[in-house]
Coordinates of C-alpha atoms and ligand atoms in Angstrom, one line a residue:
M50 CA -0.8 -16.3 12.7
K51 CA -0.2 -14.5 16.0
S52 CA -0.6 -10.8 16.0
A53 CA 2.5 -9.3 14.4
V54 CA 3.9 -7.4 11.5
L55 CA 4.5 -9.4 8.3
L56 CA 7.9 -8.5 6.7
L57 CA 8.6 -7.4 3.1
S58 CA 11.4 -9.3 1.4
S59 CA 13.7 -6.6 0.0
S60 CA 13.4 -8.0 -3.5
L61 CA 9.7 -7.0 -3.4
A62 CA 9.5 -3.4 -4.5
L63 CA 6.3 -1.5 -3.6
A64 CA 3.0 -2.5 -2.3
S65 CA 1.9 -2.0 -5.8
A66 CA 3.5 -0.4 -8.8
F67 CA 2.0 3.1 -8.4
C68 CA 2.2 3.8 -4.7
D69 CA 5.3 5.9 -5.2
H70 CA 3.9 9.4 -5.8
G71 CA 6.3 12.1 -4.6
T72 CA 9.3 9.8 -4.3
R73 CA 12.5 10.2 -6.4
A74 CA 11.5 7.0 -8.3
F75 CA 8.2 8.6 -9.3
N76 CA 9.9 11.8 -10.4
R77 CA 12.3 9.8 -12.6
R78 CA 9.5 7.9 -14.3
A79 CA 8.8 10.7 -16.7
E80 CA 8.8 14.5 -16.8
P81 CA 5.8 15.7 -14.7
S82 CA 4.2 17.2 -17.9
E83 CA 4.3 13.9 -19.7
K84 CA 3.2 11.7 -16.8
V85 CA 1.2 8.9 -18.3
K86 CA -2.1 8.3 -16.8
F87 CA -2.9 5.1 -14.9
G88 CA -6.1 4.1 -13.2
Y89 CA -8.0 1.1 -11.8
E90 CA -10.5 0.4 -14.5
D91 CA -11.0 -0.1 -18.2
L92 CA -8.0 0.7 -20.4
L93 CA -6.1 2.4 -17.6
G94 CA -6.4 -0.5 -15.2
P95 CA -3.9 -2.9 -13.6
V96 CA -4.3 -5.5 -16.4
V97 CA -2.6 -3.0 -18.8
W98 CA -0.2 -1.2 -16.5
Q99 CA 2.8 -2.9 -18.3
G100 CA 2.2 -0.5 -21.2
I101 CA 2.4 2.7 -19.3
D102 CA 6.2 3.2 -19.6
E103 CA 9.4 1.2 -19.7
Q104 CA 9.7 0.6 -16.0
S105 CA 6.2 -0.7 -15.9
A106 CA 6.9 -3.7 -18.2
V107 CA 7.7 -5.7 -15.1
C108 CA 4.0 -5.5 -14.1
A109 CA 3.3 -8.3 -16.6
T110 CA 6.5 -10.3 -16.2
G111 CA 7.9 -9.7 -12.8
R112 CA 7.7 -12.6 -10.4
H113 CA 7.8 -10.6 -7.2
Q114 CA 4.8 -8.4 -7.6
S115 CA 2.6 -6.9 -5.0
P116 CA 0.0 -7.1 -3.6
I117 CA -0.2 -10.8 -2.5
S118 CA -2.2 -12.8 -0.1
I119 CA 0.0 -13.0 3.0
S120 CA 0.2 -16.3 4.7
Q121 CA 2.6 -18.2 7.0
A122 CA 3.8 -20.1 3.9
N123 CA 5.1 -17.1 2.1
S124 CA 6.2 -14.8 4.8
K125 CA 8.0 -14.6 8.1
A126 CA 6.3 -12.5 10.8
V127 CA 8.4 -10.2 13.0
Q128 CA 7.8 -8.0 15.9
G129 CA 6.2 -4.7 15.0
S130 CA 8.6 -2.7 17.2
R131 CA 11.5 -3.8 15.0
L132 CA 10.3 -1.4 12.3
N133 CA 11.1 1.6 14.6
F134 CA 8.1 3.2 12.9
T135 CA 7.6 6.9 13.8
V136 CA 5.5 9.6 12.1
E137 CA 5.8 13.3 13.3
S138 CA 2.7 14.8 14.8
Y139 CA 1.2 17.8 13.1
P140 CA -0.7 19.9 15.6
N141 CA -1.6 22.4 12.9
G142 CA -2.5 19.8 10.3
A143 CA -0.8 18.5 7.2
E144 CA -1.5 18.7 3.5
F145 CA -4.1 16.4 2.1
L146 CA -4.1 15.7 -1.6
N147 CA -6.9 14.2 -3.7
L148 CA -4.9 12.6 -6.6
G149 CA -7.9 10.9 -8.1
T150 CA -6.2 7.6 -8.0
T151 CA -5.7 7.9 -4.2
L152 CA -6.1 10.2 -1.2
E153 CA -2.7 11.2 0.3
V154 CA -1.2 13.1 3.2
L155 CA 2.3 14.6 3.2
A156 CA 4.1 13.9 6.4
N157 CA 7.6 13.2 7.7
G158 CA 8.7 10.2 9.7
T159 CA 11.3 7.4 9.9
M160 CA 11.5 3.6 9.7
A161 CA 14.2 1.0 9.8
L162 CA 14.3 -2.2 7.8
G163 CA 17.2 -4.5 8.2
D164 CA 20.1 -2.1 8.6
K165 CA 18.7 0.6 6.4
D166 CA 17.0 3.8 7.5
Y167 CA 14.1 5.2 5.6
S168 CA 12.3 8.6 5.6
L169 CA 8.5 8.9 5.1
V170 CA 7.4 10.7 1.9
Q171 CA 3.6 10.4 2.1
Y172 CA 0.8 8.0 3.1
H173 CA -2.2 7.1 1.1
V174 CA -5.1 4.6 1.0
H175 CA -6.5 1.9 -1.0
T176 CA -10.1 0.6 -0.9
P177 CA -10.5 -2.3 -0.7
S178 CA -7.2 -3.4 0.7
E179 CA -4.5 -4.4 -1.8
H180 CA -2.9 -7.1 0.4
R181 CA -5.0 -9.8 1.9
I182 CA -4.2 -11.7 5.1
N183 CA -4.8 -15.5 4.8
R184 CA -6.8 -14.6 1.7
E185 CA -9.2 -12.2 3.5
Y186 CA -9.3 -8.6 2.3
Y187 CA -10.0 -5.6 4.4
P188 CA -12.2 -2.6 3.5
M189 CA -9.2 -0.3 3.4
E190 CA -5.4 -0.4 3.6
V191 CA -3.1 2.6 4.4
H192 CA 0.3 2.7 2.8
F193 CA 3.1 4.6 4.5
V194 CA 5.7 5.2 1.7
F195 CA 9.3 5.4 2.8
Q196 CA 12.4 6.2 0.8
A197 CA 16.1 5.5 1.8
E198 CA 19.0 7.7 0.8
D199 CA 19.9 5.2 -2.0
D200 CA 16.4 5.8 -3.3
S201 CA 15.1 2.4 -2.5
L202 CA 11.5 2.4 -1.3
A203 CA 9.6 0.5 1.4
V204 CA 6.0 0.6 2.3
V205 CA 4.3 -0.2 5.6
G206 CA 0.7 -1.3 5.2
I207 CA -1.9 -0.9 7.9
M208 CA -5.3 -2.7 7.4
V209 CA -8.4 -0.8 8.3
E210 CA -11.5 -2.7 9.4
V211 CA -15.0 -1.3 9.7
A212 CA -16.3 -1.2 13.3
S213 CA -18.5 0.6 15.7
E214 CA -17.9 4.3 16.4
E215 CA -16.0 3.8 19.7
Q216 CA -13.2 1.9 17.9
T217 CA -12.4 4.5 15.2
S218 CA -8.7 5.1 15.0
D219 CA -7.9 8.8 15.7
F220 CA -5.4 9.1 12.9
V221 CA -7.8 7.7 10.4
S222 CA -10.6 10.0 11.5
A223 CA -8.3 13.1 11.4
T224 CA -6.8 12.1 8.0
F225 CA -10.2 12.2 6.3
A226 CA -11.9 14.9 8.4
N227 CA -11.7 17.4 5.6
L228 CA -12.3 15.1 2.7
D229 CA -15.4 17.2 1.8
K230 CA -13.1 20.1 1.1
A231 CA -11.1 18.2 -1.5
P232 CA -13.7 16.1 -3.2
N233 CA -12.3 16.1 -6.7
A234 CA -9.1 14.8 -8.3
G235 CA -6.5 17.6 -8.2
S236 CA -7.9 19.3 -5.1
V237 CA -5.9 20.0 -2.0
T238 CA -6.8 20.8 1.6
E239 CA -5.4 20.6 5.2
T240 CA -6.1 18.0 7.8
P241 CA -6.9 19.0 11.3
A242 CA -4.3 18.1 14.0
L243 CA -2.6 14.7 13.3
D244 CA -1.1 12.5 15.9
F245 CA 0.3 9.0 15.3
G246 CA 1.1 8.0 18.9
A247 CA -1.7 5.5 19.1
L248 CA -0.7 4.0 15.7
Q249 CA 3.0 3.7 16.8
A250 CA 1.8 2.0 19.9
H251 CA -0.4 -0.3 17.8
I252 CA 2.6 -1.3 15.6
N253 CA 5.0 -1.6 18.5
N254 CA 2.5 -3.7 20.3
S255 CA 2.1 -6.1 17.3
T256 CA 4.1 -8.8 19.0
E257 CA 4.7 -10.9 16.0
G258 CA 2.7 -9.5 13.2
V259 CA 4.6 -7.8 10.4
A260 CA 5.2 -9.6 7.1
W261 CA 5.7 -7.9 3.8
N262 CA 5.6 -4.8 6.1
V263 CA 1.9 -5.3 6.5
V264 CA 0.7 -5.1 10.1
E265 CA -1.5 -8.0 10.7
K266 CA -3.8 -6.5 13.4
P267 CA -6.1 -3.9 11.8
V268 CA -7.1 -0.5 13.1
F269 CA -10.7 0.7 12.7
M270 CA -13.0 3.2 11.1
N271 CA -16.7 3.7 11.5
T272 CA -19.2 2.9 8.7
T273 CA -20.0 6.6 8.0
L274 CA -16.4 7.3 7.3
Y275 CA -15.9 4.1 5.3
R276 CA -18.8 5.0 3.0
E277 CA -17.5 8.5 2.5
I278 CA -14.1 7.3 1.5
K279 CA -15.4 4.5 -0.7
N280 CA -17.8 6.9 -2.4
N281 CA -14.9 9.2 -3.2
L282 CA -12.3 6.7 -4.3
K283 CA -14.8 4.2 -5.8
F284 CA -12.1 1.4 -6.2
N285 CA -8.3 1.7 -6.3
S286 CA -6.9 -1.7 -5.6
R287 CA -4.6 -3.8 -7.8
F288 CA -5.6 -7.5 -8.3
T289 CA -3.9 -10.1 -6.0
Q290 CA -0.6 -11.2 -7.6
N291 CA 0.7 -14.7 -7.8
E292 CA 2.9 -16.2 -5.0
P293 CA 6.3 -14.6 -4.8
G294 CA 8.6 -16.4 -7.3
A295 CA 5.8 -17.9 -9.3
I296 CA 4.9 -16.9 -12.8
N297 CA 3.3 -13.5 -13.3
L298 CA -0.4 -14.1 -13.9
L299 CA -0.4 -11.9 -17.0
D300 CA 2.5 -13.9 -18.3
Q301 CA 0.5 -17.1 -17.7
A302 CA -2.5 -15.6 -19.5
R303 CA -0.2 -14.7 -22.5
L304 CA 1.2 -18.2 -22.7
L305 CA -2.4 -19.6 -22.5
L306 CA -3.7 -17.3 -25.2
N307 CA -0.8 -18.2 -27.4
G308 CA -1.5 -21.9 -26.9
Q309 CA 1.9 -22.4 -25.3
V310 CA 0.4 -24.0 -22.2
K311 CA -2.8 -25.9 -21.4
P312 CA -5.6 -24.5 -19.2
G313 CA -4.9 -25.3 -15.6
S314 CA -1.2 -25.9 -16.1
N315 CA 1.4 -24.3 -13.9
A316 CA 3.7 -22.3 -16.2
T317 CA 6.1 -21.4 -13.5
G318 CA 9.5 -22.2 -15.0
L319 CA 8.4 -20.9 -18.4
G320 CA 8.1 -17.3 -19.5
D321 CA 10.1 -14.3 -18.4
D322 CA 12.3 -14.5 -15.4
E323 CA 12.6 -11.3 -13.3
Ligands
NAG591 C1 15.5 1.3 16.7 O1 15.3 2.1 17.8 C2 16.1 1.7 19.0 C3 15.7 2.6 20.1 O2 15.5 3.9 19.7 C4 17.6 1.7 18.7 O3 18.3 1.3 19.8 C5 17.8 0.8 17.5 O4 19.1 0.9 17.1 C6 16.9 1.2 16.3 N1 17.1 0.1 15.3 C7 17.4 0.4 14.1 C8 17.5 -0.8 13.2 O5 17.5 1.5 13.7
NAG592 C1 7.1 3.0 19.2 O1 8.4 2.7 18.7 C2 9.0 3.8 18.2 C3 10.3 3.4 17.5 O2 10.9 2.4 18.2 C4 9.3 4.8 19.4 O3 10.0 5.9 18.9 C5 8.1 5.2 20.0 O4 8.3 5.9 21.2 C6 7.2 4.0 20.4 N1 5.9 4.5 20.7 C7 5.1 4.0 21.5 C8 3.8 4.7 21.8 O5 5.3 2.9 22.0
NAG593 C1 9.7 17.3 6.1 O1 11.0 17.7 6.4 C2 11.6 18.5 5.5 C3 13.1 18.7 5.9 O2 13.2 19.0 7.2 C4 10.9 19.8 5.4 O3 11.5 20.7 4.5 C5 9.4 19.6 5.0 O4 8.7 20.8 5.1 C6 8.8 18.6 6.0 N1 7.5 18.2 5.4 C7 6.4 18.0 6.2 C8 5.2 17.6 5.5 O5 6.5 18.1 7.4
NAG594 C1 -17.6 8.4 12.5 O1 -16.3 8.9 12.4 C2 -16.3 10.2 12.0 C3 -14.8 10.6 11.9 O2 -14.1 9.7 11.3 C4 -17.0 11.2 12.9 O3 -17.0 12.5 12.4 C5 -18.4 10.6 13.2 O4 -19.0 11.4 14.2 C6 -18.3 9.2 13.6 N1 -19.7 8.6 13.9 C7 -20.7 8.5 13.1 C8 -21.9 7.9 13.6 O5 -20.7 9.0 12.0
NAG595 C1 -1.1 -4.4 23.4 O1 -1.6 -5.7 23.1 C2 -2.3 -6.4 24.2 C3 -2.6 -7.8 23.8 O2 -3.2 -7.8 22.5 C4 -3.5 -5.5 24.6 O3 -4.1 -6.1 25.7 C5 -3.0 -4.1 25.0 O4 -4.1 -3.3 25.2 C6 -2.2 -3.5 23.8 N1 -1.7 -2.2 24.2 C7 -1.7 -1.2 23.4 C8 -1.0 0.1 23.9 O5 -2.2 -1.2 22.3
NAG596 C1 3.8 -24.0 -9.6 O1 5.1 -24.4 -9.8 C2 6.0 -23.8 -8.8 C3 7.4 -24.3 -9.2 O2 7.5 -25.6 -9.4 C4 5.6 -24.2 -7.4 O3 6.5 -23.5 -6.5 C5 4.2 -23.7 -7.2 O4 3.8 -24.1 -5.9 C6 3.3 -24.3 -8.2 N1 1.9 -23.7 -8.0 C7 0.8 -24.4 -8.1 C8 -0.4 -23.6 -7.9 O5 0.8 -25.5 -8.3
ZN597 ZN1 -0.4 2.1 -2.1

């Protein structure tokens, strides 16, 4: 694939089921006091997310789940500038939240997808990346979570690769500069000055590289920063989902365990349809 942005089909909801912190969809999920816990391992992990609440049942049956491995076969690349992606700059810093399940910054911005306008709610990170590009994963993925007036959500994913110091992306450095001041789940701090000009240029300049709203060309962070983030987050990435339209892998496992299909068979066509 040429450098570009890979475009999300509108039927595909979020980058993964729980990227929606702070959005109206998240607020509807349950009263804040009774928010059910989710995580990335053991009995809270992505294999059992379908049990968290009613809306999450689709995690085990839906056939358009994220993340996926993006390829030419399952996506159409578009020019990055078509997203009209902008994030306000914060010369005095912005709020940085350690949610335990991710590290998040509250910032405003705008984006256009098709003929719909979206407003930024927050951005957060996953390590390792949730999406893969031609099956390759990246050390980190940033999700910019946008919401339209009709409450629909759209996420723009930026891959972050590890590189030498000179290549460190300014917005990535600034985002995590005060991580040591919010080391634990539930803690909050401020970032230093944030500016997204270089990131906007990077996305605008992705001549044909956005599919599934994931920008194909990565930005960079240095190894010191990578280790610091990884040490804090440990692991917060949902497993790669089946190709869009194909049977949910958990559904396939259910059919297999019930003896309804044979090992190695392709149960697409059976099971629940989304
Ligand atoms: C994107 O921005 C350009 C220039 O600001 C504007 O002309 C265009 O209408 C915008 N596109 C969408 C889909 O909002
Ligand atoms: C990138 O595109 C956005 C939206 O079209 C525009 O507002 C911004 O000025 C562009 N930025 C750069 C650095 O090219
Ligand atoms: C985003 O914009 C809203 C409305 O203008 C404002 O109330 C809010 O403080 C802004 N948030 C941030 C993080 O800039
Ligand atoms: C790596 O990046 C961080 C900021 O992200 C910076 O503080 C540090 O000086 C850089 N270099 C090394 C060698 O750690
Ligand atoms: C845009 O992309 C071209 C080709 O990859 C590169 O040479 C140029 O430096 C990039 N410009 C910006 C502002 O990123
Ligand atoms: C499974 O079947 C579906 C529908 O026939 C097809 O699109 C898909 O490519 C198949 N997958 C594999 C791995 O054979
Ligand atoms: Zn996310």
